[in-house]
Amino acid sequence: MLNRDFELVEIAKDADAGCMAIIALHSTRSGPAFGGIRRWRYPSSEDALADALRLAEAMTLKCAIAGVPGGGGKAVILDRPDLPRDAAYRLVGRLVENLRGRYYTGPDVGTDAADLEHVAAETAYVARPGPEGPGDLAEPTAIGVQAGIEAVALRLGHQDLRGVRVAVQGLGQVGSRLARSLARSGARLVLTDLDQDRAAAFGRELDAEVVAPAAIVATECDVFAPCALGGVIDDETLPTLRAKAVAGSANNVLASERHGAELFARGVLHAPDFVISAGALIHGALYHLEGAAPPIERVRHIGQTVGEVLDRAIEERVPPEVLALQLARERAGAGR
Ligand code: NAD
């Protein structure tokens, strides 16, 4: 681990409250580090540290490809059944405050709006969901994904989204917003959610077909938009996929690198998750850096980046997620 290139790693305990958190800053060479707070039940503190490092490094690359003048950071809270949650988030808030702006944080897996208020009690360097902050970050995420899907549709030979058949998996924060905006653009939707009532209600509202969760990957469509969990494309699902493209908000859509290579070999266009789901980062980071919500075009630029990645991937005959990582490393290197 010591050979790896991190600016700062801090491991802190609040012994009285009985909680522990880790902050990793990968890089602040291009600007402050951005990255949310993950609360997770790790098998060991070593696993928590490894996750913080991995996620912080990934954020540097996500910033670089999104054109955000900043780097990667991450905070991790070691969860357990009787964790004093308020105290744990306040501990993170104090650590962030001590960094005096080198790190700006926000939501991630396990962190909700109430948790962020506890962080905000200790520091101003946090994206608050209310009117005092950048607002609801799922909205820019959905806008970025829509722009990415438009870029994909163009490469499938469509002028716009009218008549393009999109299968949306997961109608949560991002998927519900995406489905509504795709419907407004004239896409033909197929929807699913584990919550069948929710899926049925959206089906009625958007005049869309609804299928069972297990049927969505094998649905015949132009674009499969995973907006639920990671690892959706695996050994079991890949052979059943009948979409011409995969483009959604879910993190780590591919179960492994091999699955990406196989999609590419089959001619399925794949918009890499860390490119297409950067709307929240772009909006949140620019809000912090510029003191106001950025113009929506900054988020919609994701469409151009997705297009560039897909075009270069085809030209250079490498899977898009491999090409996107190369591009991000080049850009991160250029920012040094
Ligand atoms: P969410 O928890 O609000 O929504 C997820 C939805 O998916 C829920 O409605 C859930 O019932 C449904 N779901 C779960 N498993 C399913 C399955 N097997 N089949 C069908 N539906 C299923 O989450 P979200 O904030 O909308 O995020 C969705 C994905 O996008 C996640 O992978 C997240 O990491 C990623 N993401 C979110 C943001 C953001 O701004 N919220 C930003 C970047 C990436």
Coordinates of N, CA, C and O in Angstrom, one line a residue, residues 38-44 47-48 77-83:
R38 N -19.2 6.8 2.4 CA -19.8 5.5 2.4 C -19.8 4.9 3.8 O -18.8 4.9 4.5
R39 N -21.0 4.4 4.2 CA -21.1 3.7 5.5 C -21.4 2.2 5.1 O -22.4 1.9 4.5
W40 N -20.6 1.4 5.6 CA -20.7 0.0 5.1 C -20.1 -1.0 6.2 O -19.2 -0.6 7.0
R41 N -20.7 -2.2 6.3 CA -20.3 -3.1 7.3 C -19.1 -3.9 6.6 O -19.4 -4.9 5.9
Y42 N -17.9 -3.6 6.9 CA -16.8 -4.2 6.3 C -16.4 -5.4 7.2 O -16.5 -5.4 8.4
P43 N -15.8 -6.5 6.6 CA -15.4 -7.6 7.3 C -14.2 -7.3 8.3 O -14.1 -7.9 9.4
S44 N -13.4 -6.3 7.9 CA -12.3 -5.9 8.8 C -11.9 -4.4 8.5 O -12.3 -3.9 7.5
D47 N -10.1 -4.1 5.2 CA -11.0 -4.0 4.0 C -11.6 -2.6 3.9 O -11.7 -2.1 2.8
A48 N -11.9 -1.9 5.0 CA -12.4 -0.6 4.9 C -11.4 0.4 4.3 O -11.7 1.2 3.5
I77 N -17.1 5.1 6.7 CA -17.5 4.9 8.1 C -17.7 3.4 8.3 O -18.4 2.7 7.5
L78 N -17.0 2.8 9.3 CA -17.1 1.4 9.6 C -18.4 1.1 10.3 O -18.5 1.4 11.5
D79 N -19.4 0.5 9.6 CA -20.7 0.3 10.2 C -20.7 -1.0 11.0 O -19.9 -1.9 10.8
R80 N -21.6 -1.0 12.0 CA -21.9 -2.2 12.8 C -23.3 -2.0 13.3 O -23.9 -0.9 13.3
P81 N -23.9 -3.1 13.8 CA -25.3 -3.0 14.2 C -25.6 -1.9 15.2 O -26.7 -1.2 15.1
D82 N -24.8 -1.7 16.2 CA -25.1 -0.7 17.2 C -24.3 0.6 17.0 O -24.0 1.3 18.0
L83 N -23.9 0.9 15.8 CA -23.1 2.1 15.5 C -23.9 3.4 16.0 O -25.1 3.6 15.6

